[in-house]
Amino acid sequence: MLTADTVRVRSIVYETFVREGRAPSIAELARITATDPDAIRSLQRDLARAHAIVLSPDGDAIRMAHPFTAAPMAFVVTPLDGHDDRRWWGGCAWDSFGISAALDLDVRIDTACPHCGTPISYTAGPGTPPPDGLAVRFPKPAALWWDDVVDTCTRIRTFCSTDHAEMWTEQHDPGAGYIASATTVWRLAQPWYGDRLDAGFQPHSRDHNQRLLDDCGLTGDFWHLP
Ligand SMILES: [Zn+2]
Ligand SMILES: [Zn+2]
């Protein structure tokens, strides 16, 4: 369970991502919460241990607060409403759907197929799946995701087709990974990320998340959470 102090810092982190597409600095968090920077550093470490945020390698900045990321990771998420000028980096194919789910917002997602390099642009929303035919490749089994979650997300990519995902795998990572339809990943993102901005959010339990994977047909060793 997150404590009241960590919940407060976490809320400011997410509010800043939602509003400005960036992570707040330690100085900013210290000022807003009227605490000292060392206390913020310590709360950030607690949040990172709970997998509620991801810190930079030097530990002095927030790198990700899933589904948001503070640095580009091959996905740009744009509100479909042209009067809404916010933009976000999506942490991966899954996180990009997660931003739409968390914000309850119809979005356009821009990326490129890692195999052929063709730009891919698709729309999705909480009630609108992405178009058929797109494939998402997961590079490694669920048990290993958090060993290096930035690397994991960096490599969860959308391909223009299952064929291209298979060809890329054959050339770069033979025998590894799992290829799902983008629609399956979209479906998974709704309950996985839909409550991420709720007041009083607590990280899901392992069993809860395992059920969400099961419900999308993502079963077997590859999908077994640690
Ligand atoms: Zn392609
Ligand atoms: Zn991700």
mmCIF file of C-alpha atoms and ligand atoms in Angstrom:
data_model
loop_
_atom_site.group_PDB
_atom_site.id
_atom_site.type_symbol
_atom_site.label_atom_id
_atom_site.label_comp_id
_atom_site.label_asym_id
_atom_site.label_seq_id
_atom_site.Cartn_x
_atom_site.Cartn_y
_atom_site.Cartn_z
ATOM 1 C CA MET A 1 0.000 0.000 0.000
ATOM 2 C CA LEU A 2 1.204 3.513 -0.790
ATOM 3 C CA THR A 3 1.337 5.894 2.175
ATOM 4 C CA ALA A 4 -0.437 9.265 2.170
ATOM 5 C CA ASP A 5 2.865 11.073 1.474
ATOM 6 C CA THR A 6 3.767 8.876 -1.490
ATOM 7 C CA VAL A 7 0.211 9.147 -2.833
ATOM 8 C CA ARG A 8 0.522 12.935 -2.735
ATOM 9 C CA VAL A 9 3.802 12.963 -4.652
ATOM 10 C CA ARG A 10 2.464 10.392 -7.097
ATOM 11 C CA SER A 11 -0.637 12.533 -7.743
ATOM 12 C CA ILE A 12 1.457 15.597 -8.557
ATOM 13 C CA VAL A 13 3.626 13.505 -10.894
ATOM 14 C CA TYR A 14 0.577 12.258 -12.794
ATOM 15 C CA GLU A 15 -1.135 15.660 -12.844
ATOM 16 C CA THR A 16 1.995 17.156 -14.381
ATOM 17 C CA PHE A 17 2.214 14.412 -17.002
ATOM 18 C CA VAL A 18 -1.475 14.809 -17.876
ATOM 19 C CA ARG A 19 -1.280 18.586 -18.134
ATOM 20 C CA GLU A 20 2.170 19.108 -19.634
ATOM 21 C CA GLY A 21 3.438 15.756 -20.902
ATOM 22 C CA ARG A 22 6.479 15.916 -18.634
ATOM 23 C CA ALA A 23 7.611 14.820 -15.196
ATOM 24 C CA PRO A 24 8.024 17.354 -12.383
ATOM 25 C CA SER A 25 11.507 17.973 -10.972
ATOM 26 C CA ILE A 26 12.510 17.219 -7.387
ATOM 27 C CA ALA A 27 12.674 20.972 -6.641
ATOM 28 C CA GLU A 28 9.181 21.428 -8.021
ATOM 29 C CA LEU A 29 7.773 18.547 -5.950
ATOM 30 C CA ALA A 30 9.521 19.913 -2.845
ATOM 31 C CA ARG A 31 8.031 23.361 -3.376
ATOM 32 C CA ILE A 32 4.492 22.128 -4.080
ATOM 33 C CA THR A 33 4.432 19.784 -1.069
ATOM 34 C CA ALA A 34 6.399 22.202 1.172
ATOM 35 C CA THR A 35 8.921 19.453 2.020
ATOM 36 C CA ASP A 36 12.652 19.324 1.497
ATOM 37 C CA PRO A 37 14.233 17.754 -1.584
ATOM 38 C CA ASP A 38 15.742 14.849 0.380
ATOM 39 C CA ALA A 39 12.281 13.843 1.604
ATOM 40 C CA ILE A 40 11.057 13.933 -2.022
ATOM 41 C CA ARG A 41 14.000 11.761 -3.113
ATOM 42 C CA SER A 42 13.111 9.240 -0.450
ATOM 43 C CA LEU A 43 9.396 9.220 -1.404
ATOM 44 C CA GLN A 44 10.367 8.799 -5.063
ATOM 45 C CA ARG A 45 12.472 5.772 -4.144
ATOM 46 C CA ASP A 46 9.467 4.301 -2.274
ATOM 47 C CA LEU A 47 7.286 4.855 -5.338
ATOM 48 C CA ALA A 48 9.907 3.284 -7.588
ATOM 49 C CA ARG A 49 10.126 0.219 -5.326
ATOM 50 C CA ALA A 50 6.324 -0.130 -5.600
ATOM 51 C CA HIS A 51 6.692 0.117 -9.421
ATOM 52 C CA ALA A 52 4.478 3.222 -9.252
ATOM 53 C CA ILE A 53 7.147 5.291 -11.059
ATOM 54 C CA VAL A 54 10.501 4.587 -12.723
ATOM 55 C CA LEU A 55 13.532 6.719 -11.888
ATOM 56 C CA SER A 56 16.354 7.658 -14.263
ATOM 57 C CA PRO A 57 19.575 5.611 -13.915
ATOM 58 C CA ASP A 58 21.053 8.397 -11.753
ATOM 59 C CA GLY A 59 17.977 8.369 -9.537
ATOM 60 C CA ASP A 60 17.509 12.126 -9.739
ATOM 61 C CA ALA A 61 14.596 12.344 -12.185
ATOM 62 C CA ILE A 62 11.381 10.537 -13.050
ATOM 63 C CA ARG A 63 11.828 8.573 -16.248
ATOM 64 C CA MET A 64 8.391 6.944 -16.473
ATOM 65 C CA ALA A 65 5.081 6.944 -14.660
ATOM 66 C CA HIS A 66 3.254 4.284 -16.619
ATOM 67 C CA PRO A 67 1.690 4.750 -19.109
ATOM 68 C CA PHE A 68 3.540 8.088 -19.420
ATOM 69 C CA THR A 69 7.228 8.564 -20.158
ATOM 70 C CA ALA A 70 9.399 11.648 -19.826
ATOM 71 C CA ALA A 71 11.460 10.823 -22.929
ATOM 72 C CA PRO A 72 10.506 9.719 -26.443
ATOM 73 C CA MET A 73 9.954 5.977 -26.864
ATOM 74 C CA ALA A 74 8.731 5.705 -30.469
ATOM 75 C CA PHE A 75 5.085 6.580 -29.763
ATOM 76 C CA VAL A 76 3.380 9.984 -29.877
ATOM 77 C CA VAL A 77 -0.136 10.229 -28.485
ATOM 78 C CA THR A 78 -2.322 13.115 -29.704
ATOM 79 C CA PRO A 79 -5.896 13.916 -28.624
ATOM 80 C CA LEU A 80 -8.346 13.513 -31.527
ATOM 81 C CA ASP A 81 -10.010 16.757 -30.463
ATOM 82 C CA GLY A 82 -8.016 19.329 -32.433
ATOM 83 C CA HIS A 83 -8.695 21.990 -29.805
ATOM 84 C CA ASP A 84 -6.786 19.934 -27.229
ATOM 85 C CA ASP A 85 -3.117 20.760 -27.796
ATOM 86 C CA ARG A 86 -1.627 18.383 -25.233
ATOM 87 C CA ARG A 87 0.783 15.679 -26.470
ATOM 88 C CA TRP A 88 2.369 12.696 -24.760
ATOM 89 C CA TRP A 89 5.130 10.229 -25.416
ATOM 90 C CA GLY A 90 3.707 6.727 -25.142
ATOM 91 C CA GLY A 91 6.001 4.352 -23.230
ATOM 92 C CA CYS A 92 5.222 1.525 -25.672
ATOM 93 C CA ALA A 93 2.394 0.181 -27.848
ATOM 94 C CA TRP A 94 0.511 -0.940 -24.731
ATOM 95 C CA ASP A 95 1.156 2.297 -22.784
ATOM 96 C CA SER A 96 -0.060 4.402 -25.714
ATOM 97 C CA PHE A 97 -3.465 2.720 -25.450
ATOM 98 C CA GLY A 98 -3.079 3.130 -21.684
ATOM 99 C CA ILE A 99 -2.839 6.933 -21.967
ATOM 100 C CA SER A 100 -6.158 6.930 -23.816
ATOM 101 C CA ALA A 101 -7.662 4.593 -21.184
ATOM 102 C CA ALA A 102 -6.351 6.578 -18.206
ATOM 103 C CA LEU A 103 -7.518 9.903 -19.660
ATOM 104 C CA ASP A 104 -10.764 8.481 -21.079
ATOM 105 C CA LEU A 105 -9.816 10.177 -24.326
ATOM 106 C CA ASP A 106 -9.930 9.354 -28.050
ATOM 107 C CA VAL A 107 -6.424 9.681 -29.446
ATOM 108 C CA ARG A 108 -4.248 9.265 -32.511
ATOM 109 C CA ILE A 109 -1.120 7.195 -32.011
ATOM 110 C CA ASP A 110 1.896 7.758 -34.261
ATOM 111 C CA THR A 111 4.779 5.311 -34.510
ATOM 112 C CA ALA A 112 6.696 3.386 -37.194
ATOM 113 C CA CYS A 113 6.974 -0.307 -38.011
ATOM 114 C CA PRO A 114 10.370 -1.545 -36.736
ATOM 115 C CA HIS A 115 10.626 -3.978 -39.684
ATOM 116 C CA CYS A 116 9.904 -1.780 -42.719
ATOM 117 C CA GLY A 117 10.162 1.676 -41.164
ATOM 118 C CA THR A 118 6.777 2.737 -42.519
ATOM 119 C CA PRO A 119 5.111 5.379 -40.349
ATOM 120 C CA ILE A 120 1.929 4.008 -38.777
ATOM 121 C CA SER A 121 -0.838 6.258 -37.521
ATOM 122 C CA TYR A 122 -3.952 4.850 -35.891
ATOM 123 C CA THR A 123 -6.769 6.043 -33.709
ATOM 124 C CA ALA A 124 -8.156 4.422 -30.598
ATOM 125 C CA GLY A 125 -10.256 5.353 -27.613
ATOM 126 C CA PRO A 126 -11.758 3.787 -24.524
ATOM 127 C CA GLY A 127 -14.669 2.550 -26.676
ATOM 128 C CA THR A 128 -12.870 2.369 -30.011
ATOM 129 C CA PRO A 129 -10.348 -0.363 -30.813
ATOM 130 C CA PRO A 130 -7.459 0.256 -33.214
ATOM 131 C CA PRO A 131 -7.875 -0.908 -36.824
ATOM 132 C CA ASP A 132 -7.507 -4.633 -37.597
ATOM 133 C CA GLY A 133 -4.234 -6.012 -38.891
ATOM 134 C CA LEU A 134 -1.732 -4.212 -36.655
ATOM 135 C CA ALA A 135 0.472 -6.431 -34.476
ATOM 136 C CA VAL A 136 2.235 -5.749 -31.174
ATOM 137 C CA ARG A 137 5.350 -7.695 -30.227
ATOM 138 C CA PHE A 138 6.315 -8.229 -26.578
ATOM 139 C CA PRO A 139 10.085 -8.834 -26.378
ATOM 140 C CA LYS A 140 10.304 -10.859 -23.178
ATOM 141 C CA PRO A 141 8.223 -12.872 -20.711
ATOM 142 C CA ALA A 142 6.174 -11.068 -18.047
ATOM 143 C CA ALA A 143 8.447 -12.420 -15.307
ATOM 144 C CA LEU A 144 11.317 -10.298 -16.691
ATOM 145 C CA TRP A 145 9.494 -7.061 -17.506
ATOM 146 C CA TRP A 146 10.530 -5.160 -14.387
ATOM 147 C CA ASP A 147 14.184 -6.302 -14.438
ATOM 148 C CA ASP A 148 14.641 -3.339 -16.806
ATOM 149 C CA VAL A 149 11.227 -1.902 -17.523
ATOM 150 C CA VAL A 150 12.507 0.946 -19.710
ATOM 151 C CA ASP A 151 14.171 -1.624 -21.984
ATOM 152 C CA THR A 152 10.976 -3.717 -21.934
ATOM 153 C CA CYS A 153 8.758 -0.816 -22.947
ATOM 154 C CA THR A 154 11.268 0.405 -25.537
ATOM 155 C CA ARG A 155 10.845 -2.944 -27.296
ATOM 156 C CA ILE A 156 7.042 -3.368 -27.073
ATOM 157 C CA ARG A 157 6.378 -2.055 -30.563
ATOM 158 C CA THR A 158 3.569 -1.913 -33.093
ATOM 159 C CA PHE A 159 4.229 -3.531 -36.489
ATOM 160 C CA CYS A 160 2.176 -2.892 -39.620
ATOM 161 C CA SER A 161 1.324 -6.607 -39.768
ATOM 162 C CA THR A 162 1.912 -9.929 -38.034
ATOM 163 C CA ASP A 163 4.099 -10.868 -41.028
ATOM 164 C CA HIS A 164 6.398 -7.925 -40.393
ATOM 165 C CA ALA A 165 6.560 -8.718 -36.671
ATOM 166 C CA GLU A 166 7.515 -12.308 -37.532
ATOM 167 C CA MET A 167 10.130 -11.252 -40.100
ATOM 168 C CA TRP A 168 11.650 -8.751 -37.668
ATOM 169 C CA THR A 169 11.807 -11.446 -34.963
ATOM 170 C CA GLU A 170 13.490 -13.892 -37.340
ATOM 171 C CA GLN A 171 16.162 -11.333 -38.212
ATOM 172 C CA HIS A 172 16.795 -9.743 -34.817
ATOM 173 C CA ASP A 173 15.610 -11.996 -31.987
ATOM 174 C CA PRO A 174 14.835 -15.478 -33.348
ATOM 175 C CA GLY A 175 12.500 -17.569 -31.269
ATOM 176 C CA ALA A 176 11.920 -14.830 -28.696
ATOM 177 C CA GLY A 177 8.918 -12.715 -27.789
ATOM 178 C CA TYR A 178 5.189 -12.923 -28.317
ATOM 179 C CA ILE A 179 3.155 -11.333 -31.090
ATOM 180 C CA ALA A 180 -0.389 -10.227 -30.226
ATOM 181 C CA SER A 181 -2.963 -8.300 -32.211
ATOM 182 C CA ALA A 182 -3.051 -4.581 -31.423
ATOM 183 C CA THR A 183 -6.722 -5.058 -30.581
ATOM 184 C CA THR A 184 -5.847 -7.543 -27.819
ATOM 185 C CA VAL A 185 -3.325 -5.099 -26.377
ATOM 186 C CA TRP A 186 -5.873 -2.288 -26.589
ATOM 187 C CA ARG A 187 -8.360 -4.465 -24.704
ATOM 188 C CA LEU A 188 -5.771 -5.256 -22.029
ATOM 189 C CA ALA A 189 -4.863 -1.575 -21.631
ATOM 190 C CA GLN A 190 -8.390 -0.553 -20.602
ATOM 191 C CA PRO A 191 -8.587 -2.260 -17.172
ATOM 192 C CA TRP A 192 -4.773 -2.223 -16.709
ATOM 193 C CA TYR A 193 -4.522 1.560 -17.022
ATOM 194 C CA GLY A 194 -8.122 2.816 -16.806
ATOM 195 C CA ASP A 195 -7.932 3.530 -13.058
ATOM 196 C CA ARG A 196 -4.385 4.966 -13.070
ATOM 197 C CA LEU A 197 -5.564 8.562 -12.549
ATOM 198 C CA ASP A 198 -8.266 7.756 -9.983
ATOM 199 C CA ALA A 199 -7.956 9.491 -6.627
ATOM 200 C CA GLY A 200 -6.741 6.924 -4.110
ATOM 201 C CA PHE A 201 -5.256 4.636 -6.761
ATOM 202 C CA GLN A 202 -3.213 1.766 -5.318
ATOM 203 C CA PRO A 203 -1.011 -0.436 -7.507
ATOM 204 C CA HIS A 204 -2.867 -3.577 -8.607
ATOM 205 C CA SER A 205 -1.946 -6.814 -6.912
ATOM 206 C CA ARG A 206 -0.076 -9.429 -8.897
ATOM 207 C CA ASP A 207 -3.164 -11.696 -8.903
ATOM 208 C CA HIS A 208 -5.395 -8.892 -10.124
ATOM 209 C CA ASN A 209 -3.058 -8.178 -13.034
ATOM 210 C CA GLN A 210 -2.724 -11.890 -13.818
ATOM 211 C CA ARG A 211 -6.520 -12.054 -14.128
ATOM 212 C CA LEU A 212 -6.488 -9.104 -16.529
ATOM 213 C CA LEU A 213 -3.976 -10.956 -18.741
ATOM 214 C CA ASP A 214 -6.063 -14.149 -18.517
ATOM 215 C CA ASP A 215 -9.204 -12.249 -19.539
ATOM 216 C CA CYS A 216 -7.459 -11.238 -22.774
ATOM 217 C CA GLY A 217 -6.339 -14.788 -23.515
ATOM 218 C CA LEU A 218 -2.722 -13.979 -22.592
ATOM 219 C CA THR A 219 -1.972 -17.186 -20.728
ATOM 220 C CA GLY A 220 0.876 -19.662 -20.342
ATOM 221 C CA ASP A 221 4.473 -19.319 -19.145
ATOM 222 C CA PHE A 222 5.220 -16.201 -21.177
ATOM 223 C CA TRP A 223 2.472 -14.275 -19.371
ATOM 224 C CA HIS A 224 3.137 -15.572 -15.866
ATOM 225 C CA LEU A 225 3.771 -12.536 -13.623
ATOM 226 C CA PRO A 226 6.497 -12.832 -10.956
HETATM 227 ZN ZN ZN B 1 6.130 -3.011 -41.545
HETATM 228 ZN ZN ZN B 2 5.186 -0.071 -21.641
#
